[in-house]
C-alpha cells in the first residue's frame, strides 16, 4: 500500500490536487462554479473563521461525488473509554507513570476507534479551550466506518504498528517514529494489519503551527518541506449502511449513509491532514556549556492567546550529540507551571532507563518536581565530559500544556497500568552537601 501513496510536500501550503482518473476535475478560475466538472458538488471545509487574517486563515474547497450532508440524523452511541469529564477522579499532584498499555487480547477484535482511551485532559470543547490526551490499542480495521472530531485536532503518535489512514483528502500511512495530524472535522478511517498502539494529543483551541525560530534563523528543528499531505483519491462505492461517527462536545454520535464518504475527486486549499517523519528533525543544542530548555526540541505548537504560552507543544528528544563543558547533561531537576505528559516510542529514555518503557507514559503535573533518577544522576556527575551521542536508538516525546491535567477514571484505575513504585526512583538520591568544601586554587 505504501508504494502506491503519493504526497504533497510542505507545511501549511495552498495545495491543489485531483485524482488522475478524472483530469480537469478541479475547477479553474473560481471555487464554486454553477456546474462543477464531472457533475461534482463543491463544498468548503473551514478550519478557521471566515474573517481570520489571511496569514492564519485555513480552508479547503472539496469537489465530491455527493455532498457530506447526505446522511441520516445523528444519534447518541456509547462513548466507550472516550471522556472529557475531568471530575471523574479527585485531583492527584503526584508523579505518575504508566507501564505499557495492553494491546487487545488474542481472539479479540478491536478497531482504532473502539481502542481509543482518554488518559487525562482539561478544559471544555464547547468553549474551544483545552486539551485531551488519549491512547489507542487496536488490532482490526474500522471497516465501513468513518470518524471525525468536531471538538478539535488530533496529533497521532504511533508507537507500535503502522496505521493505514484513508481521509477525505487521500490516503496516507503513519508508522512508528512518524506523526500525523488530522484536523477538526476531517473524516477518516484507520486500518491496521497488526496489533497497534500509540498516543494522541487533542487540542480544542487552535491548530498546530511550526514554532517561530527567532535567533535560530531560517533553518532547523522541523523544516516545512518535510511535512507531507496526501493527494486526492476517491472511491465511488454504494454501501447500505456506512457509519459516520462524530465526536461532538466529548460525546460520540452515529449517522448512517448509503455511500462511502471518501468520494472527493479533487480539492484545493491549506486545510488538510499531514504527516511528518521525526527522523527529519534537526536538533539545535548547546555546544559550549549549560543546558537548553526542552522547548528547543519543539516540533509543533498550538499557541494560546497568551504570547509565548502554548495550549500544547509536541516536543521530542531525538538522538543528538552532547558536547557541553562542565555541564550536567541529563534533564535538570525541575518544577514547572506547565503539565508534562511523556511517552516513549522505542529505546530507553536517558533520564530513566529502567522504568520508562515504550508504550507506557508519565505525567508530571504543575509544580510537581521531577528529574533524573538516582542512577542517571550518579552517572552524570562522574562520567568524563567527552562528546557523547545520547538517545541513540531512542525516541521519546512530550505533550506539554499550560492546562492543569486531570486524569480519568480509566487512566487511574481502569487500565491497571499505574506504577505505584514510581516515586522510589528518586529515593536513593544522597545528601552530598559539604559545608567545608572550598574551590581548588
Short mmCIF file of N, CA, C and O in Angstrom, two decimals, residues 233-362:
data_model
loop_
_atom_site.label_atom_id
_atom_site.label_comp_id
_atom_site.label_asym_id
_atom_site.label_seq_id
_atom_site.Cartn_x
_atom_site.Cartn_y
_atom_site.Cartn_z
N UNK A 233 -7.73 11.22 -3.79
CA UNK A 233 -8.07 9.84 -4.13
C UNK A 233 -9.54 9.64 -3.75
O UNK A 233 -9.97 10.10 -2.69
N UNK A 234 -10.30 8.99 -4.61
CA UNK A 234 -11.71 8.81 -4.29
C UNK A 234 -12.15 7.38 -4.54
O UNK A 234 -11.53 6.63 -5.30
N UNK A 235 -13.25 7.02 -3.89
CA UNK A 235 -13.95 5.78 -4.20
C UNK A 235 -15.43 6.10 -4.34
O UNK A 235 -16.00 6.84 -3.54
N UNK A 236 -16.04 5.58 -5.40
CA UNK A 236 -17.47 5.74 -5.65
C UNK A 236 -18.12 4.42 -5.29
O UNK A 236 -18.25 3.53 -6.14
N UNK A 237 -18.50 4.28 -4.02
CA UNK A 237 -18.95 2.99 -3.51
C UNK A 237 -20.26 3.15 -2.77
O UNK A 237 -20.36 3.92 -1.82
N UNK A 238 -21.28 2.42 -3.24
CA UNK A 238 -22.58 2.41 -2.57
C UNK A 238 -22.57 1.33 -1.50
O UNK A 238 -22.20 0.17 -1.76
N UNK A 239 -22.97 1.70 -0.30
CA UNK A 239 -22.97 0.81 0.85
C UNK A 239 -24.28 1.02 1.61
O UNK A 239 -24.65 2.16 1.89
N UNK A 240 -25.02 -0.05 1.89
CA UNK A 240 -26.32 0.12 2.54
C UNK A 240 -26.26 0.92 3.84
O UNK A 240 -27.09 1.79 4.09
N UNK A 241 -25.27 0.63 4.69
CA UNK A 241 -25.18 1.31 5.99
C UNK A 241 -23.73 1.64 6.30
O UNK A 241 -23.02 0.87 6.95
N UNK A 242 -23.29 2.79 5.82
CA UNK A 242 -21.95 3.26 6.16
C UNK A 242 -22.08 4.16 7.40
O UNK A 242 -22.87 5.10 7.41
N UNK A 243 -21.31 3.88 8.44
CA UNK A 243 -21.41 4.60 9.70
C UNK A 243 -20.48 5.82 9.71
O UNK A 243 -19.29 5.71 9.39
N UNK A 244 -21.02 6.96 10.09
CA UNK A 244 -20.24 8.17 10.31
C UNK A 244 -20.31 8.47 11.81
O UNK A 244 -21.38 8.72 12.36
N UNK A 245 -19.16 8.41 12.48
CA UNK A 245 -19.09 8.64 13.91
C UNK A 245 -18.51 10.03 14.16
O UNK A 245 -17.44 10.37 13.64
N UNK A 246 -19.22 10.82 14.95
CA UNK A 246 -18.78 12.17 15.29
C UNK A 246 -18.49 12.27 16.77
O UNK A 246 -19.28 11.80 17.60
N UNK A 247 -17.35 12.85 17.10
CA UNK A 247 -17.09 13.23 18.50
C UNK A 247 -17.48 14.69 18.63
O UNK A 247 -16.84 15.57 18.07
N UNK A 248 -18.54 14.93 19.38
CA UNK A 248 -19.14 16.26 19.50
C UNK A 248 -19.37 16.57 20.96
O UNK A 248 -20.07 15.82 21.64
N UNK A 249 -18.73 17.63 21.47
CA UNK A 249 -18.81 18.01 22.88
C UNK A 249 -18.46 16.85 23.80
O UNK A 249 -19.07 16.64 24.85
N UNK A 250 -17.45 16.08 23.37
CA UNK A 250 -16.96 14.98 24.19
C UNK A 250 -17.80 13.73 24.15
O UNK A 250 -17.48 12.75 24.83
N UNK A 251 -18.87 13.71 23.35
CA UNK A 251 -19.75 12.55 23.23
C UNK A 251 -19.64 11.99 21.81
O UNK A 251 -19.29 12.70 20.87
N UNK A 252 -19.97 10.72 21.65
CA UNK A 252 -19.95 10.07 20.34
C UNK A 252 -21.36 9.94 19.79
O UNK A 252 -22.28 9.53 20.51
N UNK A 253 -21.51 10.28 18.51
CA UNK A 253 -22.78 10.19 17.81
C UNK A 253 -22.57 9.45 16.49
O UNK A 253 -21.50 9.54 15.88
N UNK A 254 -23.62 8.76 16.04
CA UNK A 254 -23.52 7.98 14.80
C UNK A 254 -24.64 8.37 13.84
O UNK A 254 -25.79 8.53 14.23
N UNK A 255 -24.25 8.57 12.59
CA UNK A 255 -25.21 8.75 11.50
C UNK A 255 -24.93 7.70 10.44
O UNK A 255 -23.78 7.27 10.26
N UNK A 256 -25.96 7.28 9.74
CA UNK A 256 -25.82 6.26 8.70
C UNK A 256 -26.06 6.91 7.35
O UNK A 256 -26.95 7.76 7.19
N UNK A 257 -25.25 6.54 6.36
CA UNK A 257 -25.47 6.98 4.98
C UNK A 257 -25.25 5.80 4.05
O UNK A 257 -24.75 4.74 4.47
N UNK A 258 -25.62 5.96 2.78
CA UNK A 258 -25.61 4.82 1.86
C UNK A 258 -24.44 4.85 0.88
O UNK A 258 -24.51 4.25 -0.19
N UNK A 259 -23.36 5.53 1.26
CA UNK A 259 -22.21 5.61 0.37
C UNK A 259 -20.96 5.92 1.17
O UNK A 259 -21.02 6.39 2.32
N UNK A 260 -19.82 5.68 0.54
CA UNK A 260 -18.55 6.00 1.18
C UNK A 260 -18.38 7.51 1.26
O UNK A 260 -18.68 8.23 0.30
N UNK A 261 -17.84 8.04 2.39
CA UNK A 261 -17.58 9.47 2.48
C UNK A 261 -16.30 9.89 1.77
O UNK A 261 -16.02 11.09 1.64
N UNK A 262 -15.53 8.91 1.29
CA UNK A 262 -14.24 9.22 0.67
C UNK A 262 -14.42 9.34 -0.85
O UNK A 262 -13.84 8.58 -1.63
N UNK A 263 -15.25 10.32 -1.22
CA UNK A 263 -15.61 10.47 -2.63
C UNK A 263 -15.20 11.83 -3.18
O UNK A 263 -15.82 12.37 -4.09
N UNK A 264 -14.13 12.40 -2.63
CA UNK A 264 -13.62 13.69 -3.11
C UNK A 264 -12.67 13.43 -4.28
O UNK A 264 -11.63 12.79 -4.12
N UNK A 265 -13.04 13.94 -5.43
CA UNK A 265 -12.28 13.71 -6.66
C UNK A 265 -11.15 14.73 -6.79
O UNK A 265 -10.09 14.42 -7.35
N UNK A 266 -11.34 15.93 -6.26
CA UNK A 266 -10.33 16.97 -6.34
C UNK A 266 -10.51 17.92 -5.15
O UNK A 266 -11.60 18.02 -4.58
N UNK A 267 -9.44 18.60 -4.80
CA UNK A 267 -9.52 19.59 -3.71
C UNK A 267 -8.40 20.60 -3.86
O UNK A 267 -7.38 20.34 -4.50
N UNK A 268 -8.61 21.76 -3.27
CA UNK A 268 -7.51 22.72 -3.17
C UNK A 268 -7.69 23.53 -1.89
O UNK A 268 -8.81 23.73 -1.41
N UNK A 269 -6.59 23.97 -1.30
CA UNK A 269 -6.65 24.76 -0.08
C UNK A 269 -5.46 24.48 0.81
O UNK A 269 -4.49 23.82 0.42
N UNK A 270 -5.54 24.97 2.05
CA UNK A 270 -4.45 24.80 3.01
C UNK A 270 -4.92 24.14 4.30
O UNK A 270 -4.21 24.19 5.31
N UNK A 271 -6.11 23.54 4.28
CA UNK A 271 -6.64 22.84 5.44
C UNK A 271 -6.74 21.37 5.07
O UNK A 271 -7.72 20.94 4.44
N UNK A 272 -5.72 20.60 5.42
CA UNK A 272 -5.64 19.21 5.00
C UNK A 272 -4.80 18.44 6.01
O UNK A 272 -3.93 19.02 6.67
N UNK A 273 -5.01 17.13 6.14
CA UNK A 273 -4.19 16.34 7.06
C UNK A 273 -2.76 16.24 6.57
O UNK A 273 -2.49 16.44 5.38
N UNK A 274 -1.85 15.94 7.47
CA UNK A 274 -0.44 15.84 7.08
C UNK A 274 0.30 14.88 8.01
O UNK A 274 -0.18 14.54 9.09
N UNK A 275 1.47 14.46 7.56
CA UNK A 275 2.33 13.58 8.36
C UNK A 275 3.75 14.12 8.35
O UNK A 275 4.12 14.96 7.51
N UNK A 276 4.57 13.61 9.29
CA UNK A 276 5.95 14.08 9.43
C UNK A 276 6.77 12.95 10.01
O UNK A 276 6.35 12.26 10.96
N UNK A 277 7.97 12.74 9.46
CA UNK A 277 8.91 11.74 9.93
C UNK A 277 9.82 12.39 10.96
O UNK A 277 10.58 13.32 10.64
N UNK A 278 9.78 11.92 12.21
CA UNK A 278 10.57 12.52 13.28
C UNK A 278 12.07 12.40 13.03
O UNK A 278 12.86 13.16 13.61
N UNK A 279 12.49 11.46 12.16
CA UNK A 279 13.91 11.34 11.84
C UNK A 279 14.43 12.55 11.09
O UNK A 279 15.65 12.77 11.01
N UNK A 280 13.52 13.38 10.53
CA UNK A 280 13.95 14.57 9.80
C UNK A 280 14.15 15.79 10.70
O UNK A 280 14.54 16.85 10.22
N UNK A 281 13.90 15.64 12.00
CA UNK A 281 14.05 16.76 12.93
C UNK A 281 15.53 17.09 13.11
O UNK A 281 16.35 16.20 13.36
N UNK A 282 15.89 18.36 12.98
CA UNK A 282 17.28 18.79 13.11
C UNK A 282 17.47 19.47 14.46
O UNK A 282 17.10 20.62 14.64
N UNK A 283 18.04 18.75 15.46
CA UNK A 283 18.16 19.33 16.79
C UNK A 283 19.14 20.50 16.81
O UNK A 283 20.12 20.54 16.07
N UNK A 284 18.85 21.45 17.66
CA UNK A 284 19.75 22.56 17.95
C UNK A 284 20.03 22.53 19.44
O UNK A 284 19.10 22.41 20.24
N UNK A 285 21.29 22.61 19.82
CA UNK A 285 21.62 22.43 21.24
C UNK A 285 22.86 23.22 21.58
O UNK A 285 23.55 23.75 20.70
N UNK A 286 23.16 23.31 22.88
CA UNK A 286 24.37 24.00 23.33
C UNK A 286 25.61 23.21 22.88
O UNK A 286 25.61 21.99 22.84
N UNK A 287 26.68 23.92 22.53
CA UNK A 287 27.93 23.25 22.17
C UNK A 287 29.09 23.72 23.05
O UNK A 287 30.23 23.32 22.83
N UNK A 288 28.83 24.56 24.06
CA UNK A 288 29.89 25.01 24.95
C UNK A 288 29.60 24.61 26.39
O UNK A 288 30.31 23.83 26.98
N UNK A 289 28.55 25.17 26.98
CA UNK A 289 28.23 24.81 28.36
C UNK A 289 26.74 25.05 28.61
O UNK A 289 26.03 25.62 27.79
N UNK A 290 26.29 24.57 29.78
CA UNK A 290 24.92 24.73 30.24
C UNK A 290 23.94 23.84 29.45
O UNK A 290 24.35 23.02 28.64
N UNK A 291 22.66 24.02 29.71
CA UNK A 291 21.65 23.07 29.24
C UNK A 291 20.44 23.86 28.74
O UNK A 291 19.83 24.60 29.51
N UNK A 292 20.11 23.71 27.46
CA UNK A 292 18.95 24.42 26.91
C UNK A 292 17.65 23.85 27.47
O UNK A 292 17.57 22.67 27.81
N UNK A 293 16.62 24.68 27.53
CA UNK A 293 15.31 24.20 27.94
C UNK A 293 14.74 23.24 26.89
O UNK A 293 15.09 23.33 25.70
N UNK A 294 13.85 22.32 27.28
CA UNK A 294 13.32 21.34 26.31
C UNK A 294 12.52 21.97 25.18
O UNK A 294 12.25 21.30 24.18
N UNK A 295 12.14 23.23 25.31
CA UNK A 295 11.42 23.90 24.22
C UNK A 295 12.23 23.94 22.94
O UNK A 295 11.66 24.13 21.86
N UNK A 296 13.56 23.74 23.04
CA UNK A 296 14.40 23.76 21.85
C UNK A 296 14.13 22.54 20.96
O UNK A 296 14.58 22.48 19.82
N UNK A 297 13.36 21.58 21.49
CA UNK A 297 13.03 20.37 20.73
C UNK A 297 11.57 20.35 20.27
O UNK A 297 11.01 19.29 20.00
N UNK A 298 10.93 21.50 20.18
CA UNK A 298 9.52 21.57 19.79
C UNK A 298 9.35 21.30 18.31
O UNK A 298 9.95 21.98 17.47
N UNK A 299 8.50 20.33 17.97
CA UNK A 299 8.18 20.03 16.58
C UNK A 299 7.00 20.88 16.13
O UNK A 299 7.06 21.55 15.09
N UNK A 300 5.92 20.86 16.91
CA UNK A 300 4.71 21.61 16.58
C UNK A 300 4.17 22.25 17.85
O UNK A 300 4.32 21.69 18.95
N UNK A 301 3.51 23.39 17.71
CA UNK A 301 2.92 24.06 18.84
C UNK A 301 1.51 24.52 18.50
O UNK A 301 1.22 24.88 17.36
N UNK A 302 0.64 24.48 19.50
CA UNK A 302 -0.70 25.05 19.38
C UNK A 302 -0.75 26.25 20.32
O UNK A 302 -0.87 26.08 21.53
N UNK A 303 -0.61 27.46 19.80
CA UNK A 303 -0.47 28.63 20.67
C UNK A 303 -1.79 29.02 21.33
O UNK A 303 -2.86 28.80 20.79
N UNK A 304 -1.67 29.61 22.51
CA UNK A 304 -2.83 30.18 23.19
C UNK A 304 -2.88 31.68 22.89
O UNK A 304 -2.05 32.22 22.14
N UNK A 305 -3.84 32.36 23.49
CA UNK A 305 -3.94 33.81 23.32
C UNK A 305 -2.92 34.57 24.15
O UNK A 305 -2.78 35.78 24.00
N UNK A 306 -2.20 33.85 25.01
CA UNK A 306 -1.16 34.46 25.83
C UNK A 306 0.17 34.30 25.12
O UNK A 306 0.62 33.17 24.88
N UNK A 307 0.84 35.39 24.76
CA UNK A 307 2.08 35.28 23.97
C UNK A 307 3.11 34.38 24.64
O UNK A 307 3.37 34.48 25.85
N UNK A 308 3.67 33.47 23.85
CA UNK A 308 4.73 32.60 24.33
C UNK A 308 4.26 31.42 25.16
O UNK A 308 5.09 30.63 25.62
N UNK A 309 2.97 31.29 25.38
CA UNK A 309 2.43 30.19 26.19
C UNK A 309 1.54 29.33 25.31
O UNK A 309 0.62 29.83 24.68
N UNK A 310 1.82 28.03 25.29
CA UNK A 310 1.12 27.13 24.38
C UNK A 310 -0.05 26.45 25.06
O UNK A 310 0.02 26.07 26.24
N UNK A 311 -1.14 26.28 24.30
CA UNK A 311 -2.16 25.33 24.70
C UNK A 311 -1.50 23.96 24.84
O UNK A 311 -1.70 23.24 25.82
N UNK A 312 -0.68 23.62 23.84
CA UNK A 312 0.08 22.38 23.89
C UNK A 312 1.25 22.46 22.93
O UNK A 312 1.12 23.03 21.84
N UNK A 313 2.38 21.91 23.34
CA UNK A 313 3.55 21.73 22.49
C UNK A 313 3.78 20.24 22.30
O UNK A 313 3.58 19.44 23.23
N UNK A 314 4.21 19.87 21.10
CA UNK A 314 4.69 18.50 20.86
C UNK A 314 6.20 18.57 20.75
O UNK A 314 6.74 19.19 19.84
N UNK A 315 6.87 17.95 21.72
CA UNK A 315 8.32 18.04 21.87
C UNK A 315 8.90 16.64 21.78
O UNK A 315 8.32 15.69 22.31
N UNK A 316 10.04 16.49 21.12
CA UNK A 316 10.70 15.19 21.05
C UNK A 316 12.12 15.29 21.62
O UNK A 316 12.69 16.37 21.72
N UNK A 317 12.66 14.14 21.98
CA UNK A 317 14.03 14.05 22.50
C UNK A 317 14.79 13.07 21.62
O UNK A 317 14.95 11.90 21.96
N UNK A 318 15.25 13.55 20.46
CA UNK A 318 15.80 12.66 19.44
C UNK A 318 17.28 12.33 19.69
O UNK A 318 17.92 12.94 20.56
N UNK A 319 17.84 11.38 18.95
CA UNK A 319 19.28 11.16 19.01
C UNK A 319 20.03 12.45 18.68
O UNK A 319 19.69 13.14 17.72
N UNK A 320 21.04 12.77 19.49
CA UNK A 320 21.77 14.02 19.31
C UNK A 320 23.09 13.93 20.05
O UNK A 320 23.27 13.11 20.94
N UNK A 321 24.00 14.82 19.70
CA UNK A 321 25.31 14.87 20.35
C UNK A 321 25.27 15.81 21.53
O UNK A 321 24.73 16.93 21.45
N UNK A 322 25.85 15.36 22.66
CA UNK A 322 26.05 16.22 23.82
C UNK A 322 27.54 16.54 23.91
O UNK A 322 28.37 15.62 24.01
N UNK A 323 27.88 17.82 23.85
CA UNK A 323 29.30 18.20 23.82
C UNK A 323 29.61 19.34 24.80
O UNK A 323 30.67 19.91 24.76
N UNK A 324 28.65 19.67 25.70
CA UNK A 324 28.88 20.79 26.59
C UNK A 324 30.01 20.51 27.60
O UNK A 324 30.21 19.38 28.03
N UNK A 325 30.70 21.58 27.99
CA UNK A 325 31.73 21.50 29.01
C UNK A 325 31.13 21.83 30.38
O UNK A 325 30.25 22.66 30.50
N UNK A 326 31.62 21.18 31.42
CA UNK A 326 31.28 21.50 32.81
C UNK A 326 29.76 21.67 32.98
O UNK A 326 29.28 22.65 33.53
N UNK A 327 29.03 20.70 32.47
CA UNK A 327 27.57 20.81 32.45
C UNK A 327 26.94 19.48 32.87
O UNK A 327 27.39 18.42 32.44
N UNK A 328 25.90 19.57 33.68
CA UNK A 328 25.08 18.40 33.99
C UNK A 328 24.18 18.14 32.79
O UNK A 328 23.26 18.90 32.52
N UNK A 329 24.47 17.07 32.07
CA UNK A 329 23.87 16.90 30.76
C UNK A 329 22.45 16.34 30.75
O UNK A 329 21.68 16.68 29.86
N UNK A 330 22.07 15.47 31.66
CA UNK A 330 20.68 14.99 31.62
C UNK A 330 19.70 16.12 31.91
O UNK A 330 20.09 17.22 32.31
N UNK A 331 18.40 15.87 31.73
CA UNK A 331 17.41 16.89 32.09
C UNK A 331 17.59 17.31 33.55
O UNK A 331 17.78 16.48 34.43
N UNK A 332 17.54 18.60 33.78
CA UNK A 332 17.76 19.13 35.13
C UNK A 332 16.53 18.88 36.02
O UNK A 332 15.42 18.68 35.53
N UNK A 333 16.73 18.89 37.32
CA UNK A 333 15.59 18.80 38.25
C UNK A 333 14.73 20.05 38.08
O UNK A 333 15.24 21.16 37.92
N UNK A 334 13.43 19.84 38.17
CA UNK A 334 12.57 20.87 37.61
C UNK A 334 11.19 20.87 38.25
O UNK A 334 10.65 19.83 38.60
N UNK A 335 10.65 22.06 38.45
CA UNK A 335 9.23 22.26 38.74
C UNK A 335 8.72 23.26 37.71
O UNK A 335 9.38 24.24 37.39
N UNK A 336 7.52 23.01 37.21
CA UNK A 336 7.08 23.71 36.00
C UNK A 336 5.65 24.19 36.16
O UNK A 336 4.81 23.52 36.77
N UNK A 337 5.35 25.37 35.58
CA UNK A 337 3.97 25.87 35.54
C UNK A 337 3.18 25.23 34.41
O UNK A 337 2.03 25.60 34.16
N UNK A 338 3.76 24.26 33.70
CA UNK A 338 3.09 23.51 32.64
C UNK A 338 2.89 22.07 33.10
O UNK A 338 3.55 21.60 34.03
N UNK A 339 2.00 21.35 32.43
CA UNK A 339 1.83 19.91 32.63
C UNK A 339 2.65 19.18 31.58
O UNK A 339 2.66 19.57 30.41
N UNK A 340 3.34 18.13 32.00
CA UNK A 340 4.22 17.40 31.09
C UNK A 340 3.82 15.92 31.03
O UNK A 340 3.98 15.19 32.00
N UNK A 341 3.29 15.51 29.90
CA UNK A 341 2.94 14.11 29.66
C UNK A 341 3.98 13.55 28.70
O UNK A 341 4.15 14.07 27.60
N UNK A 342 4.67 12.51 29.11
CA UNK A 342 5.73 11.93 28.27
C UNK A 342 5.38 10.52 27.85
O UNK A 342 4.73 9.76 28.59
N UNK A 343 5.82 10.16 26.65
CA UNK A 343 5.71 8.81 26.15
C UNK A 343 7.01 8.43 25.48
O UNK A 343 7.85 9.29 25.20
N UNK A 344 7.17 7.16 25.20
CA UNK A 344 8.38 6.70 24.52
C UNK A 344 7.97 5.75 23.40
O UNK A 344 7.16 4.84 23.60
N UNK A 345 8.50 6.01 22.22
CA UNK A 345 8.16 5.21 21.04
C UNK A 345 9.03 3.96 20.98
O UNK A 345 8.54 2.85 20.77
N UNK A 346 10.33 4.13 21.17
CA UNK A 346 11.23 2.98 21.23
C UNK A 346 12.49 3.37 21.99
O UNK A 346 12.79 4.56 22.16
N UNK A 347 13.23 2.36 22.45
CA UNK A 347 14.50 2.60 23.12
C UNK A 347 14.34 2.86 24.61
O UNK A 347 13.33 2.52 25.23
N UNK A 348 15.39 3.49 25.20
CA UNK A 348 15.44 3.78 26.62
C UNK A 348 15.70 5.27 26.82
O UNK A 348 16.69 5.80 26.32
N UNK A 349 14.82 5.92 27.58
CA UNK A 349 14.98 7.34 27.86
C UNK A 349 16.15 7.53 28.81
O UNK A 349 16.25 6.86 29.85
N UNK A 350 17.06 8.47 28.48
CA UNK A 350 18.34 8.55 29.19
C UNK A 350 18.20 8.92 30.66
O UNK A 350 19.07 8.59 31.48
N UNK A 351 17.11 9.60 31.04
CA UNK A 351 16.97 10.02 32.44
C UNK A 351 16.34 8.95 33.33
O UNK A 351 16.39 9.07 34.55
N UNK A 352 15.72 7.92 32.72
CA UNK A 352 15.09 6.84 33.50
C UNK A 352 15.12 5.58 32.64
O UNK A 352 14.10 5.14 32.12
N UNK A 353 16.29 4.97 32.54
CA UNK A 353 16.47 3.88 31.58
C UNK A 353 15.73 2.61 31.95
O UNK A 353 15.39 1.83 31.08
N UNK A 354 15.46 2.39 33.23
CA UNK A 354 14.89 1.11 33.64
C UNK A 354 13.37 1.11 33.65
O UNK A 354 12.74 0.20 33.14
N UNK A 355 12.73 2.12 34.21
CA UNK A 355 11.30 2.05 34.45
C UNK A 355 10.41 2.61 33.36
O UNK A 355 9.23 2.27 33.29
N UNK A 356 10.95 3.48 32.52
CA UNK A 356 10.15 4.16 31.50
C UNK A 356 10.21 3.33 30.22
O UNK A 356 11.26 3.25 29.58
N UNK A 357 9.10 2.71 29.82
CA UNK A 357 9.13 1.71 28.75
C UNK A 357 8.32 2.16 27.54
O UNK A 357 7.34 2.89 27.67
N UNK A 358 8.72 1.73 26.33
CA UNK A 358 7.93 2.03 25.14
C UNK A 358 6.49 1.54 25.30
O UNK A 358 6.24 0.43 25.77
N UNK A 359 5.55 2.41 24.91
CA UNK A 359 4.14 2.07 25.07
C UNK A 359 3.57 2.48 26.41
O UNK A 359 2.37 2.35 26.63
N UNK A 360 4.42 2.98 27.32
CA UNK A 360 3.97 3.49 28.60
C UNK A 360 3.97 5.01 28.57
O UNK A 360 4.08 5.64 27.51
N UNK A 361 3.86 5.63 29.74
CA UNK A 361 3.76 7.09 29.78
C UNK A 361 4.05 7.58 31.19
O UNK A 361 4.13 6.79 32.14
N UNK A 362 4.23 8.89 31.33
CA UNK A 362 4.33 9.52 32.64
C UNK A 362 3.64 10.88 32.59
O UNK A 362 3.50 11.47 31.52
#
